[in-house]
Coordinates of C-alpha atoms and ligand atoms in Angstrom, one line a residue:
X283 CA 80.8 -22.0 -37.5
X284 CA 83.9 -21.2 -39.8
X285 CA 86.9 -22.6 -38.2
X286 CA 88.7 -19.4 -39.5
X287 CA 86.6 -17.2 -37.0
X288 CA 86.6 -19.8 -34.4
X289 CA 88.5 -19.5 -31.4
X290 CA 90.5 -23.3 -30.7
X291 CA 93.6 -23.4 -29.1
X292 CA 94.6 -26.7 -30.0
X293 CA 98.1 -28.1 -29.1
X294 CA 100.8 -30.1 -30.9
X295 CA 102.5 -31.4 -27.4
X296 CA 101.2 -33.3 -25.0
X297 CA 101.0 -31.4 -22.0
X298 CA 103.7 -32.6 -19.4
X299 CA 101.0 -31.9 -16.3
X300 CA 98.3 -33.9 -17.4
X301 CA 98.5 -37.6 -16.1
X302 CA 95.6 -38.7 -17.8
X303 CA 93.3 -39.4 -21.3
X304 CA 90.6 -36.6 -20.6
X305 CA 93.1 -34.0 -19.4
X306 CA 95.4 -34.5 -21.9
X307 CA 92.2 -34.3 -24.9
X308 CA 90.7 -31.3 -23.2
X309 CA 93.7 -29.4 -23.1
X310 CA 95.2 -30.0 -26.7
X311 CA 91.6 -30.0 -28.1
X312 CA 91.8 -26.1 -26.4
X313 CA 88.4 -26.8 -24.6
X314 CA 89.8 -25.3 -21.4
X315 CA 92.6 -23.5 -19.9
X316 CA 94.2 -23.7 -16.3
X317 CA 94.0 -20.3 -14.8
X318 CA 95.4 -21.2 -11.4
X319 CA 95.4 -24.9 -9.4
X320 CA 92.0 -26.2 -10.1
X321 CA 90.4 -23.3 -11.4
X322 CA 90.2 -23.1 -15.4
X323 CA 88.2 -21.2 -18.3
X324 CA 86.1 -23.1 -20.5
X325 CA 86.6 -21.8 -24.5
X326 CA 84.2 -22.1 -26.3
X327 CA 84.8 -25.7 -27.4
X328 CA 84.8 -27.0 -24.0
X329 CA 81.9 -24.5 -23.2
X330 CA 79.6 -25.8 -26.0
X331 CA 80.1 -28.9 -24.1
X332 CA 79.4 -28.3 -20.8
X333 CA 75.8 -26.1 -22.0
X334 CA 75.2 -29.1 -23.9
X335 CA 75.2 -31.5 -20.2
X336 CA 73.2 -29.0 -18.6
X337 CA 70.5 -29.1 -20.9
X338 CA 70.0 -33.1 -20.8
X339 CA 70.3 -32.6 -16.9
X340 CA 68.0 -29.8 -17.2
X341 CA 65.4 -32.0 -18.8
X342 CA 65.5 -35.5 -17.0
X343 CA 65.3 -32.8 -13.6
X344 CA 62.3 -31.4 -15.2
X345 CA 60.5 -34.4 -16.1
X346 CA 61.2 -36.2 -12.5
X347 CA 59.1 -33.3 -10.9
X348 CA 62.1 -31.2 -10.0
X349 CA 62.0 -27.1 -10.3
X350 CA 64.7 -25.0 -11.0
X351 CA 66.3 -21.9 -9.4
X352 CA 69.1 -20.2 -9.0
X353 CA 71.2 -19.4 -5.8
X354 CA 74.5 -17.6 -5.6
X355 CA 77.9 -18.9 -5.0
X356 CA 78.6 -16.5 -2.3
X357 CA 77.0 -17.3 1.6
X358 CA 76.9 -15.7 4.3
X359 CA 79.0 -17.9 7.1
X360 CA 76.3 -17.4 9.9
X361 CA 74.2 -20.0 7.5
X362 CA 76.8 -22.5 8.3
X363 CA 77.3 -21.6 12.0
X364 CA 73.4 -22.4 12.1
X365 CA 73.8 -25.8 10.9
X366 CA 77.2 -26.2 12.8
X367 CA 79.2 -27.3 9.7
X368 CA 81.3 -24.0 9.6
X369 CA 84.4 -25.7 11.7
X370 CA 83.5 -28.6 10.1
X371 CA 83.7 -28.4 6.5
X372 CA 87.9 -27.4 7.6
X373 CA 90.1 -26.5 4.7
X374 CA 88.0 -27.1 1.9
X375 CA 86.2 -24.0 2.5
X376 CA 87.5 -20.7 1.1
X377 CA 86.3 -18.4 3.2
X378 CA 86.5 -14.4 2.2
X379 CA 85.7 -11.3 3.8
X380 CA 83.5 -8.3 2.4
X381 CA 84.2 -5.2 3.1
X382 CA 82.0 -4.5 6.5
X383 CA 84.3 -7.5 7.7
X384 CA 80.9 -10.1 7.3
X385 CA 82.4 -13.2 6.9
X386 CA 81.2 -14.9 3.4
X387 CA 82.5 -17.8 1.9
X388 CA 82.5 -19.4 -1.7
X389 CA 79.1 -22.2 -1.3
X390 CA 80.6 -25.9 -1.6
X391 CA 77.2 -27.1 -1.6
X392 CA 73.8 -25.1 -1.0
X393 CA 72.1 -27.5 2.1
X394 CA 72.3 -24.7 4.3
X395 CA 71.2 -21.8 2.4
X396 CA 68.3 -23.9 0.6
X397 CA 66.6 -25.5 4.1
X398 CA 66.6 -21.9 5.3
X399 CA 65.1 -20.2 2.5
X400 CA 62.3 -23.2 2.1
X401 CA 61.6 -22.8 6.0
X402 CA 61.1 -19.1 5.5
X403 CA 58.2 -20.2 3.6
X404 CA 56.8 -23.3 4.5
X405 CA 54.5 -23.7 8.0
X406 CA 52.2 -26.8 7.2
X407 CA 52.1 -30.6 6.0
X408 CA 50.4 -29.1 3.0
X409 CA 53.4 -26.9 1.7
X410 CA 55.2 -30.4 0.8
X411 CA 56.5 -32.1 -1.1
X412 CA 58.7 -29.3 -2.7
X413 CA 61.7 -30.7 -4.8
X414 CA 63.8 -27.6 -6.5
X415 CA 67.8 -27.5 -8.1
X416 CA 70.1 -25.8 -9.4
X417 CA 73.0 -25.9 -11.7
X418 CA 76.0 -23.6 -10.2
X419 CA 79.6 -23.2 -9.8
X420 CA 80.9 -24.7 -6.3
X421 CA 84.4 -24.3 -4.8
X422 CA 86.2 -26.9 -2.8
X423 CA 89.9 -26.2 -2.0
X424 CA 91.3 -29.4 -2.5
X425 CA 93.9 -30.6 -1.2
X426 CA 95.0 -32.2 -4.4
X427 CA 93.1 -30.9 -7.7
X428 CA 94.6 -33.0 -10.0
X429 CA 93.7 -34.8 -14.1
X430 CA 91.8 -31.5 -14.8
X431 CA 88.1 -30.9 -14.6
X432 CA 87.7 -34.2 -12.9
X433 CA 89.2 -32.9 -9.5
X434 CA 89.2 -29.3 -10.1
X435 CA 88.5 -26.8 -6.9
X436 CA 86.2 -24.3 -8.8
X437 CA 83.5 -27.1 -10.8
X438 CA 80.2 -27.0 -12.4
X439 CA 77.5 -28.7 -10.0
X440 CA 73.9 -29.7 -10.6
X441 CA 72.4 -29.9 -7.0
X442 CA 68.6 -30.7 -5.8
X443 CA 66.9 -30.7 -2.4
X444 CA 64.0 -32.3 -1.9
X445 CA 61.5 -31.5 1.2
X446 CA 58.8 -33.7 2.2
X447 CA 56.9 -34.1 6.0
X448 CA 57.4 -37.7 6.3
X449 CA 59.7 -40.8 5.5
X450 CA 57.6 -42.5 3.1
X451 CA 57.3 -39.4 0.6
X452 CA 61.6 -38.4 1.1
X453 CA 61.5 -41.9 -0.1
X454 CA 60.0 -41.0 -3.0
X455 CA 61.5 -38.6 -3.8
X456 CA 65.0 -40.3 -3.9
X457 CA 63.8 -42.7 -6.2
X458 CA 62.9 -39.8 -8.6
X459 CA 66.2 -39.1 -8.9
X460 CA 67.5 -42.7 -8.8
X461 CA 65.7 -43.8 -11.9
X462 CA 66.4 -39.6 -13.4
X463 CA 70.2 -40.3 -12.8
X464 CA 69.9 -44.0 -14.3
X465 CA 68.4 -41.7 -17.4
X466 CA 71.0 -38.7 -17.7
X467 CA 74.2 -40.8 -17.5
X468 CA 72.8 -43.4 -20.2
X469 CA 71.7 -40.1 -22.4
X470 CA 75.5 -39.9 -22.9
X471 CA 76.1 -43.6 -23.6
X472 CA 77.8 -44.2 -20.1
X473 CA 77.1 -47.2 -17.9
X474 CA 76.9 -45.3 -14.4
X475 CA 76.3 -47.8 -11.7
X476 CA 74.5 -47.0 -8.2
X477 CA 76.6 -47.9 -5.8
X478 CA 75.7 -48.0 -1.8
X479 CA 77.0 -45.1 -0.3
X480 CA 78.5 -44.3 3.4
X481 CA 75.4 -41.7 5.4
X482 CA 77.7 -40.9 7.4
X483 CA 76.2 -40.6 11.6
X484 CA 73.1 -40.9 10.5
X485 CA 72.9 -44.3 9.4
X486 CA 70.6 -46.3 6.5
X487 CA 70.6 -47.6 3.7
X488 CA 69.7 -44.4 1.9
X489 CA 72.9 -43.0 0.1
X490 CA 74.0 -44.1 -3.4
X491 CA 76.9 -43.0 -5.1
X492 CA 76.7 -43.4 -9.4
X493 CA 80.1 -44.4 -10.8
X494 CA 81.2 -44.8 -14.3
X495 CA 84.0 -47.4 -15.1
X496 CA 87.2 -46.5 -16.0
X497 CA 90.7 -47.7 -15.5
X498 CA 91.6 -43.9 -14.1
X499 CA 89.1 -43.5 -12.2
X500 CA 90.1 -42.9 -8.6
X501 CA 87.4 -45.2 -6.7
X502 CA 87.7 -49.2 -6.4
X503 CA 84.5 -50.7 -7.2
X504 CA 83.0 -53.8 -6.4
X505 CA 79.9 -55.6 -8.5
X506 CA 77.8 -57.8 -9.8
X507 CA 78.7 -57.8 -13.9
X508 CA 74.3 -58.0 -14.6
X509 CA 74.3 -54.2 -13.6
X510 CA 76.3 -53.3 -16.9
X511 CA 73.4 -54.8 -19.2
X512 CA 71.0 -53.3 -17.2
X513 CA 68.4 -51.5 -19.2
X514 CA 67.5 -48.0 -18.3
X515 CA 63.8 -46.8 -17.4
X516 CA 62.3 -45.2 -21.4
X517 CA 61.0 -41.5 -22.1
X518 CA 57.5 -43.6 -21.3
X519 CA 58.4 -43.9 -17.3
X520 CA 55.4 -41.9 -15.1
X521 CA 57.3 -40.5 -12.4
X522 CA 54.0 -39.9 -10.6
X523 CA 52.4 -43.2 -10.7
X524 CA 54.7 -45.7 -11.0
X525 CA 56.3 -47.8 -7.8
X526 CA 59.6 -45.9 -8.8
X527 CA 61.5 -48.0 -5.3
X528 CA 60.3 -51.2 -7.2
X529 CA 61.7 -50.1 -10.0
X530 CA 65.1 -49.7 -8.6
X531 CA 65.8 -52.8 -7.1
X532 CA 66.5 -54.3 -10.4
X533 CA 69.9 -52.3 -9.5
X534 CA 69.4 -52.1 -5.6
X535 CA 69.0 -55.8 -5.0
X536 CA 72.5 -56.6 -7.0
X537 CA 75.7 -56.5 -5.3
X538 CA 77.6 -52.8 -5.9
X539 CA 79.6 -51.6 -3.4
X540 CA 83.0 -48.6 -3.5
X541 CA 85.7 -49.2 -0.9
X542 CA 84.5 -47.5 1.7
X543 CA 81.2 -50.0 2.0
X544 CA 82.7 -53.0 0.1
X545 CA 82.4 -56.4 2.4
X546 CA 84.5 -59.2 0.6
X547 CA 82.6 -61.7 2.5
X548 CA 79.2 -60.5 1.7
X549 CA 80.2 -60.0 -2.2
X550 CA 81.4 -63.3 -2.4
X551 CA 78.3 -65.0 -0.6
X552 CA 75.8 -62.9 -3.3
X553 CA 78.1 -63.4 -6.5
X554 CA 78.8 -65.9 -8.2
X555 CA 82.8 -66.0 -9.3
X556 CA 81.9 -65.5 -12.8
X557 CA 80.0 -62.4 -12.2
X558 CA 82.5 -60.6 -9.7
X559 CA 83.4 -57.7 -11.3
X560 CA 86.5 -55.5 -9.3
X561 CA 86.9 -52.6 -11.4
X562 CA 87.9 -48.5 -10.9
X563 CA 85.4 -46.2 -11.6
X564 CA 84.5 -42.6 -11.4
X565 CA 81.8 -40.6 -9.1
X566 CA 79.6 -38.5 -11.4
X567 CA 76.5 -38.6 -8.9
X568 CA 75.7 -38.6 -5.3
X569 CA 72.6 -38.9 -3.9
X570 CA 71.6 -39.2 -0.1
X571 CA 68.4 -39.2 2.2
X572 CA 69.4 -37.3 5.8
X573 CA 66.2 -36.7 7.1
X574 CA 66.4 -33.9 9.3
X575 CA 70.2 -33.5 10.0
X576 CA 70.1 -29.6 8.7
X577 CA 66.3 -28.7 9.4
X578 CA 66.2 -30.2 13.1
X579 CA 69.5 -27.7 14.3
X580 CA 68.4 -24.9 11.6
X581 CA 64.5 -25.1 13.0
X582 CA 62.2 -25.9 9.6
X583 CA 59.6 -27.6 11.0
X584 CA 56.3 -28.0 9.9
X585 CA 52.8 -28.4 11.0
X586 CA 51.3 -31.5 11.3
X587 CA 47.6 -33.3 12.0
X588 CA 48.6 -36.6 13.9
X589 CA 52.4 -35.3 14.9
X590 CA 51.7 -31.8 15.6
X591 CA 55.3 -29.5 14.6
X592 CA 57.8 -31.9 12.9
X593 CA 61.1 -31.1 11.2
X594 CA 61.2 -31.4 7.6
X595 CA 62.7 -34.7 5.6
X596 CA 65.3 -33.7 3.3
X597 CA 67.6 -35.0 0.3
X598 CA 70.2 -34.1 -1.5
X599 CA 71.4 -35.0 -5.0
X600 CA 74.7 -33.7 -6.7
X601 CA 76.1 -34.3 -10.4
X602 CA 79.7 -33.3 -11.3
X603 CA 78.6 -31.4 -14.4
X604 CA 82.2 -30.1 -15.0
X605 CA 83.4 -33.9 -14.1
X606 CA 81.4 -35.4 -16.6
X607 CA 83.2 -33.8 -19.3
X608 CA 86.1 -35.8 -17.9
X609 CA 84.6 -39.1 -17.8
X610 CA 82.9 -38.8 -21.1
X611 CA 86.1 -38.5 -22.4
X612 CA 87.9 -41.5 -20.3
X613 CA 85.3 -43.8 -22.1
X614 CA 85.0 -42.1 -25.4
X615 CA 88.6 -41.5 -26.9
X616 CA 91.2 -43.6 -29.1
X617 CA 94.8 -42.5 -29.8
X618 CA 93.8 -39.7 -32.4
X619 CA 91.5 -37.6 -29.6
X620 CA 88.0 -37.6 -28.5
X621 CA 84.9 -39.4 -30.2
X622 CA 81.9 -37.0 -28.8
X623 CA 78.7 -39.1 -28.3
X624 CA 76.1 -37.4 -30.4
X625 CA 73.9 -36.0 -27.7
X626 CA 76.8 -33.9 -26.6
X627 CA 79.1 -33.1 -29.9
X628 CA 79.9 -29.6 -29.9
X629 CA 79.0 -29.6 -33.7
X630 CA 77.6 -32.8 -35.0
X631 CA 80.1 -32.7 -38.6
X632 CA 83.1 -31.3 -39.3
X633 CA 83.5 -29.5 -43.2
X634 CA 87.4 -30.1 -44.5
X635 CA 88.0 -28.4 -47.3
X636 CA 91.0 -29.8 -48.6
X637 CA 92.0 -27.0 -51.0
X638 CA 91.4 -23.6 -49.7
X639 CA 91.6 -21.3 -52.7
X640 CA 90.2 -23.9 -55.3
X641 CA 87.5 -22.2 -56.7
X642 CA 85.4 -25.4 -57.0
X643 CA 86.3 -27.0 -53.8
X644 CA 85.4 -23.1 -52.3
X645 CA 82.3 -23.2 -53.8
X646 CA 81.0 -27.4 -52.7
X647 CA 82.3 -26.4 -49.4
X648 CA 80.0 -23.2 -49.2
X649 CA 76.8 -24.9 -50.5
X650 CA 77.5 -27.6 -48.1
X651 CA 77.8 -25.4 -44.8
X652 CA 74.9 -23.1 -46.0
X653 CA 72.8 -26.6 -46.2
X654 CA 73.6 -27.7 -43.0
X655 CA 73.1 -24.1 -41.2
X656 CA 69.4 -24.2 -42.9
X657 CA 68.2 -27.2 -42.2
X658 CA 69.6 -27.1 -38.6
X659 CA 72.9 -29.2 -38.1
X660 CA 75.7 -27.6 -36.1
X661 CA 78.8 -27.2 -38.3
X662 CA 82.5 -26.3 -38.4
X663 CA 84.1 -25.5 -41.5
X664 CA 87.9 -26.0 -41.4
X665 CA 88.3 -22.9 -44.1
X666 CA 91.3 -22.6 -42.6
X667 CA 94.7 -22.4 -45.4
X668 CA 96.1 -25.3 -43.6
X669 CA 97.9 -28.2 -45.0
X670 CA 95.3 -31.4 -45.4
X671 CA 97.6 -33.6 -42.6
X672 CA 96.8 -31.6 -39.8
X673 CA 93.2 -30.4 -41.0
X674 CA 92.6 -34.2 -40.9
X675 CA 94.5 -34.4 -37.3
X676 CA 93.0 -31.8 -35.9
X677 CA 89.2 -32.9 -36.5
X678 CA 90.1 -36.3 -35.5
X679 CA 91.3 -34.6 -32.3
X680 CA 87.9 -32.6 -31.3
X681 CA 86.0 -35.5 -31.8
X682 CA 83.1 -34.5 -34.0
X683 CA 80.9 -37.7 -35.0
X684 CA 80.8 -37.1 -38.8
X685 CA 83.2 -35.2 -41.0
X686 CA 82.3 -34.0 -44.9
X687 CA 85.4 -34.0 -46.8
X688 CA 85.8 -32.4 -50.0
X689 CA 88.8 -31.8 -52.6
X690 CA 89.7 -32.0 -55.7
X691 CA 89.8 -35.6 -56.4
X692 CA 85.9 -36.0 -55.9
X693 CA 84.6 -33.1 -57.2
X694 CA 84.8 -34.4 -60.7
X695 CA 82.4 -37.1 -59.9
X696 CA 80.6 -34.8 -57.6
X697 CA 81.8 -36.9 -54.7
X698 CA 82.8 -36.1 -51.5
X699 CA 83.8 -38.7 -48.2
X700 CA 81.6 -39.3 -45.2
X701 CA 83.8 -39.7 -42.3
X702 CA 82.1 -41.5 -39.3
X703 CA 84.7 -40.8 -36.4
X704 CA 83.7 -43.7 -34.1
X705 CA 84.9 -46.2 -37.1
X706 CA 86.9 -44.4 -38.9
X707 CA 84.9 -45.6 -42.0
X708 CA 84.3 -43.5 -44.9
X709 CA 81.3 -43.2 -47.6
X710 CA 82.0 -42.0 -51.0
X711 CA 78.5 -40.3 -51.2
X712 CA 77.1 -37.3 -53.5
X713 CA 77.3 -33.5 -51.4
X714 CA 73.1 -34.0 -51.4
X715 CA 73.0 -38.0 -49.8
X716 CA 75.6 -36.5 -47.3
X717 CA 73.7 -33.7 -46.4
X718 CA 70.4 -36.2 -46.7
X719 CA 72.2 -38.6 -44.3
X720 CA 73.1 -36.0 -41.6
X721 CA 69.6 -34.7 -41.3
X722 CA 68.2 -38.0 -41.4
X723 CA 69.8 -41.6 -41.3
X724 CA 72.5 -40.8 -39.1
Ligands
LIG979 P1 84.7 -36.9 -4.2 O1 84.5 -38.1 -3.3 O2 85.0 -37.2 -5.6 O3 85.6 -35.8 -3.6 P2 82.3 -35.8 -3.0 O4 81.8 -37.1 -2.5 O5 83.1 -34.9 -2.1 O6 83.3 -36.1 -4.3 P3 79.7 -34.7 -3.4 O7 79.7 -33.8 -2.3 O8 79.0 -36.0 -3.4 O9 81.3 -34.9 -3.8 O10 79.3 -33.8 -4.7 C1 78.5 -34.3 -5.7 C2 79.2 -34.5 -7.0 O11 80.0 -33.4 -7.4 C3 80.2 -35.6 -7.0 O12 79.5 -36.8 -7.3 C4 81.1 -35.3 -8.2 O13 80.6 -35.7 -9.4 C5 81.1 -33.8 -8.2 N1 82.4 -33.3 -7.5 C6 82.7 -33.3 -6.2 N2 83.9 -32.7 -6.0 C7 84.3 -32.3 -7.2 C8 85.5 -31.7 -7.6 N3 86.5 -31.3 -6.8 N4 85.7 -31.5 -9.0 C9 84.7 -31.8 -9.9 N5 83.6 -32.4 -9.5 C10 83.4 -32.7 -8.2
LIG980 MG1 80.0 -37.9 -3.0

């Protein structure tokens, strides 16, 4: 992509509305714009972004057994009546009329709709298990949307239902997305740490929340320090075979605990004072076993041998799509901008041509962009007639891992610098080991 046909709206000032790191970045780097409280557009920086998460989440959902679909944002409000959260879920619903006066309302989550589309279809034992998601837009009107994408009311969610005729296989199906969770937030370098959850009336032990560190983040945390070194389940883990519940309690047998759950007594009697960790983190993931709290009041019950008709077992599982954006960000930034991880850079290298106009600078630059196009790295080219400074400012700001630059300087010895963003170090390499080390020894 040529910077000159780009579309980034990056800003100079700080913008006096954002309170924190990742609001501040997204908005100056001009990967979104507020539209109203909450609600924002994603340009194309911050859209390259976001498609970028889906796809990791697409395939770790994939790969646990889970099938996508797609259902809309729009629901009827009978749905909710059914399951008798309509007066529940309060405020947070935005509810709309159509123009036959039904009563709709923007989805906030898809537990309704999904238990009465399965039960439409399901009658016996044999139907099961069925585990499906999506990846949709949800809307929440929050009492306070606040430090941008991380609380905003219209946000990117990816959410999965699983359905299964008995306890022992909805267990198993949590852990599918225990250990897949573990797997997506480590694909993007962050240390998300399952955290026992509140299940509400129904009671348990089945709910965790995952939570990435981070001084803004607006949950207190309580836990045992081991769960940061904690490796993650490889690309080799059999999601059919293996005893996936075993596999967990290398996290669920540690103390982790928000505020809502944390018991200072118990923490203190399980760690030891030099592993107490108190920190502030961020929810990224939710996951929760309910049984048959919407299938018992919304009738989706299914045929059994020994039992005879019994309601389906159900889970849910959420991801903040939109909010991990935001908490990528929190971790990865310094005081020049974002520092993208590699599996989710908008572009993986950043072209500066330091001498727009300069026929032999013109010409490096072009070979070098064509090269990277054909053998398959995403590219920007600053082309732009700016002055070097804020070429240089601005690339730190977006946050691409690697940046090529070229002027005048090397191009006598055929040189140009390698930028590595993270470091800040820089190679004095040959346009050809450049290109050689971007394709292959990153
Ligand atoms: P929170 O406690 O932060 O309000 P929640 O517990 O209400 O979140 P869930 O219903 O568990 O949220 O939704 C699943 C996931 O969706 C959350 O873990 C979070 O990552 C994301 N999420 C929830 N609310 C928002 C929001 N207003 N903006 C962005 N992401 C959100
Ligand atoms: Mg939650």
């Amino acid at each position: 992509m040529r910077l000159s046909r780009y579309f980034l709206p990056t800003l100079k000032e700080v913008p006096k509305e954002a309170e924190i790191a990742s609001h501040r970045l997204m908005l100056r780097a001009g990967m979104i714009r507020q539209e109203s409280a909450g609600i924002y557009s994603w340009l194309p920086l911050g859209y390259s972004v976001l498609k970028k998460i889906e796809i990791i989440v697409r395939r770790e959902q994939d790969r646990a057994g889970f099938v996508e679909m797609l259902m809309p944002t729009i629901q009827p409000a009978d749905l909710w009546r059914f399951s008798g959260r309509y007066d529940d879920y309060g405020k947070e619903m935005l509810r709309i009329q159509d123009r036959h006066q039904n009563e709709m309302l923007y989805g906030p989550t898809n537990e309704e709709m999904i238990t009465n589309l399965f039960k439409a279809t399901a009658r016996s034992y044999r139907d099961v298990p069925k585990r499906l998601y999506h990846i949709q837009w949800k809307f929440r009107d929050e009492l306070r949307p606040r430090f941008g994408v991380m609380r905003g009311r219209e946000f990117l969610m990816k959410d999965a239902y699983s359905f299964d005729y008995d306890v022992a296989g909805a267990r198993r199906s949590y852990y599918r997305q225990f250990i897949a969770y573990l797997r997506i937030f480590s694909s993007f370098g962050l240390k998300a740490i399952p955290m026992i959850a509140d299940t509400g009336p129904i009671g348990g032990d089945l709910s965790h929340e995952f939570l990435v560190l981070a001084n803004t983040g607006e949950s207190s945390i309580f836990c045992d320090k081991a769960l940061i070194g904690q490796s993650i389940p490889g690309d080799n883990i059999d999601y059919e075979r293996e005893d996936l519940e075993e596999l967990a309690k290398a996290w669920t047998g540690k103390y982790a605990a928000t505020e809502e759950k944390h018991d200072p007594y118990q923490f203190e009697s399980e760690v030891s004072p030099d592993h107490r960790l108190t920190a502030r983190g961020i929810e990224v993931g939710h996951i929760f076993y309910f049984g048959s709290k919407y299938s018992e009041p919304m009738r989706a019950f299914l045929q059994t041998r020994e039992k005879g008709q019994v309601p389906l077992q159900m889970g849910s599982y959420g991801i903040g799509i939109s909010r991990l954006i935001g908490a990528i960000i929190e971790v990865f930034h310094d005081e020049s901008g974002i520092i993208w991880p590699e599996s989710v850079a908008p572009f993986h290298v950043g072209i500066i041509n330091l001498k727009q106009g300069d026929t032999g600078v013109d010409s490096l630059c072009e070979r070098l962009y064509a090269q990277c196009l054909s053998t398959g790295i995403e590219v920007l080219y600053d082309d732009t007639g700016e002055r070097a400074g804020s070429k240089f400012k601005n690339m730190d700001l977006i946050g691409l891992p690697w940046q090529l630059i070229v002027g005048p300087n090397g191009l006598s010895s055929n040189l140009v610098e390698f930028k590595h963003r993270l470091t800040g170090a820089i190679e004095l390499l040959s346009p050809e080991s450049a290109i050689n080390k971007l394709v292959h020894g990153r």
